[in-house]
Amino acid sequence: MNAETVIKSLEAITPAVEKVTTDALAQGKANLETVVGKSQELVGTAVKSMTDMTEFTKGNVEALMASAKAATSGIETIAGVVVEHGKKSFEEATAALKAMAAAKTPSEFFQLQNEFTKGRFDHAVAAWSQLSETWLKVVGEIAQPVSNRVAVATEHMKGLMSAR
């Protein structure tokens, strides 16, 4: 084979080699762009997930803070009810003791004592009833923010499960 034949052969295959090279470079560039695009998409999804998780955690902390605030307020309310009933009880007991001390006869004394005892029982029933109602209301106020967050988490999980 002589040099002219080799040169002619090279000249004949040069366009094909250039086309294969150009096509390979184009395909490589397209593949690289796809990889970069998918990587950016995955990073975007990860960032969104982290943002969503941060927002969800923030909501949980806010719910716990609201619950703690409700607990503090509830304790103050319950303490107020207890103090109110204690004060009323003391005032009634003081008045009853003064009346009993001023009784002229044993019959009058026992009648006053009986009335006082009946009044104390009625007062205790009313106080416990009010305290029970207040306690249930406070417990509901404490639980509500956390219950709301559980509902949000449940809805979020349902959304994730239905997306699959």
Coordinates of C-alpha atoms in Angstrom, one line a residue:
M1 CA 0.0 0.0 0.0
N2 CA 1.4 3.3 -0.9
A3 CA 1.1 6.7 0.7
E4 CA -1.5 8.0 -1.7
T5 CA -3.8 5.1 -1.0
V6 CA -3.4 5.6 2.7
I7 CA -4.1 9.4 2.4
K8 CA -7.2 8.7 0.2
S9 CA -8.5 6.2 2.7
L10 CA -8.0 8.6 5.5
E11 CA -9.7 11.4 3.5
A12 CA -12.6 9.0 2.8
I13 CA -13.2 8.1 6.4
T14 CA -12.5 11.6 7.9
P15 CA -16.1 12.8 7.5
A16 CA -17.4 9.6 9.1
V17 CA -14.9 10.0 12.0
E18 CA -15.8 13.6 12.4
K19 CA -19.5 12.7 12.5
V20 CA -19.0 10.0 15.0
T21 CA -16.9 12.3 17.2
T22 CA -19.4 15.2 16.9
D23 CA -22.3 12.8 17.7
A24 CA -20.4 11.3 20.7
L25 CA -19.6 14.8 22.0
A26 CA -23.3 15.9 21.5
Q27 CA -24.5 12.7 23.3
G28 CA -22.0 13.2 26.1
K29 CA -23.1 16.8 26.5
A30 CA -26.8 15.8 26.5
N31 CA -26.1 13.1 29.1
L32 CA -24.1 15.6 31.3
E33 CA -27.0 18.1 31.1
T34 CA -29.5 15.3 32.1
V35 CA -27.3 14.4 35.1
V36 CA -26.9 18.0 36.1
G37 CA -30.7 18.6 35.7
K38 CA -31.6 15.5 37.7
S39 CA -29.0 16.4 40.4
Q40 CA -30.5 19.9 40.6
E41 CA -34.0 18.4 40.9
L42 CA -32.9 16.1 43.7
V43 CA -31.2 18.9 45.5
G44 CA -34.3 21.0 45.1
T45 CA -36.4 18.2 46.5
A46 CA -34.1 17.7 49.4
V47 CA -34.1 21.4 50.2
K48 CA -37.9 21.4 50.0
S49 CA -38.1 18.4 52.2
M50 CA -35.8 20.1 54.8
T51 CA -37.9 23.3 54.6
D52 CA -41.1 21.3 55.0
M53 CA -39.6 19.4 58.0
T54 CA -38.4 22.6 59.5
E55 CA -41.8 24.2 59.1
F56 CA -43.5 21.1 60.6
T57 CA -41.1 21.1 63.6
K58 CA -41.7 24.8 64.1
G59 CA -45.4 24.1 64.1
N60 CA -44.9 21.4 66.7
V61 CA -42.9 23.7 68.9
E62 CA -45.5 26.4 68.6
A63 CA -48.2 23.9 69.5
L64 CA -46.2 22.8 72.6
M65 CA -45.8 26.5 73.6
A66 CA -49.5 27.1 73.2
S67 CA -50.2 24.0 75.2
A68 CA -47.8 25.2 78.0
K69 CA -49.4 28.6 77.9
A70 CA -52.9 27.0 78.3
A71 CA -51.6 24.9 81.2
T72 CA -50.2 27.9 83.0
S73 CA -53.5 29.8 82.4
G74 CA -55.4 26.8 83.5
I75 CA -53.5 26.4 86.7
E76 CA -54.1 30.0 87.5
T77 CA -57.8 29.5 86.8
I78 CA -58.0 26.4 89.0
A79 CA -56.1 28.2 91.8
G80 CA -58.5 31.1 91.5
V81 CA -61.5 28.7 91.9
V82 CA -59.9 27.0 94.9
V83 CA -59.0 30.3 96.6
E84 CA -62.5 31.7 95.9
H85 CA -64.2 28.7 97.4
G86 CA -61.7 28.7 100.3
K87 CA -62.4 32.3 101.1
K88 CA -66.2 31.8 100.8
S89 CA -65.9 28.7 103.0
F90 CA -63.9 30.6 105.7
E91 CA -66.4 33.5 105.7
E92 CA -69.4 31.2 106.0
A93 CA -67.7 29.2 108.8
T94 CA -66.8 32.4 110.7
A95 CA -70.4 33.6 110.4
A96 CA -71.8 30.2 111.5
L97 CA -69.4 30.0 114.5
K98 CA -70.5 33.5 115.6
A99 CA -74.1 32.5 115.3
M100 CA -73.6 29.3 117.2
A101 CA -71.7 31.2 119.9
A102 CA -74.6 33.5 120.3
A103 CA -77.2 30.7 120.5
K104 CA -79.4 31.0 123.5
T105 CA -80.4 27.4 123.8
P106 CA -78.9 24.0 122.9
S107 CA -81.8 23.4 120.4
E108 CA -80.9 26.7 118.6
F109 CA -77.2 25.7 118.7
F110 CA -77.9 22.3 117.1
Q111 CA -80.2 23.8 114.5
L112 CA -77.5 26.3 113.5
Q113 CA -74.9 23.5 113.5
N114 CA -77.2 21.4 111.3
E115 CA -77.8 24.3 108.9
F116 CA -74.0 24.9 108.7
T117 CA -73.2 21.3 108.1
K118 CA -75.9 21.1 105.3
G119 CA -74.5 24.3 103.8
R120 CA -71.0 23.0 103.9
F121 CA -72.0 19.8 102.1
D122 CA -73.9 21.8 99.4
H123 CA -71.0 24.1 99.1
A124 CA -68.5 21.2 98.7
V125 CA -70.7 19.6 96.0
A126 CA -70.9 22.9 94.1
A127 CA -67.2 23.6 94.5
W128 CA -66.2 20.1 93.2
S129 CA -68.7 20.4 90.4
Q130 CA -67.2 23.8 89.3
L131 CA -63.7 22.5 89.8
S132 CA -64.4 19.4 87.7
E133 CA -65.9 21.5 84.9
T134 CA -62.9 23.9 85.0
W135 CA -60.4 21.1 85.0
L136 CA -62.1 19.4 82.0
K137 CA -62.0 22.8 80.2
V138 CA -58.4 23.3 81.0
V139 CA -57.4 19.8 79.9
G140 CA -59.2 20.4 76.6
E141 CA -57.3 23.7 76.1
I142 CA -54.0 22.1 76.9
A143 CA -54.6 19.1 74.5
Q144 CA -56.1 21.1 71.6
P145 CA -52.9 22.5 70.1
V146 CA -51.2 19.1 70.2
S147 CA -54.3 17.4 68.8
N148 CA -54.3 19.9 65.9
R149 CA -50.7 19.0 65.2
V150 CA -51.5 15.3 65.2
A151 CA -54.3 16.1 62.7
V152 CA -51.8 18.0 60.5
A153 CA -49.3 15.1 60.7
T154 CA -52.0 12.6 59.8
E155 CA -53.1 14.6 56.8
H156 CA -49.4 15.0 55.7
M157 CA -48.8 11.2 56.0
K158 CA -52.0 10.5 54.0
G159 CA -50.8 12.9 51.3
L160 CA -47.4 11.1 51.2
M161 CA -49.1 7.7 51.0
S162 CA -51.5 8.7 48.2
A163 CA -48.6 10.2 46.2
R164 CA -47.0 6.8 46.0

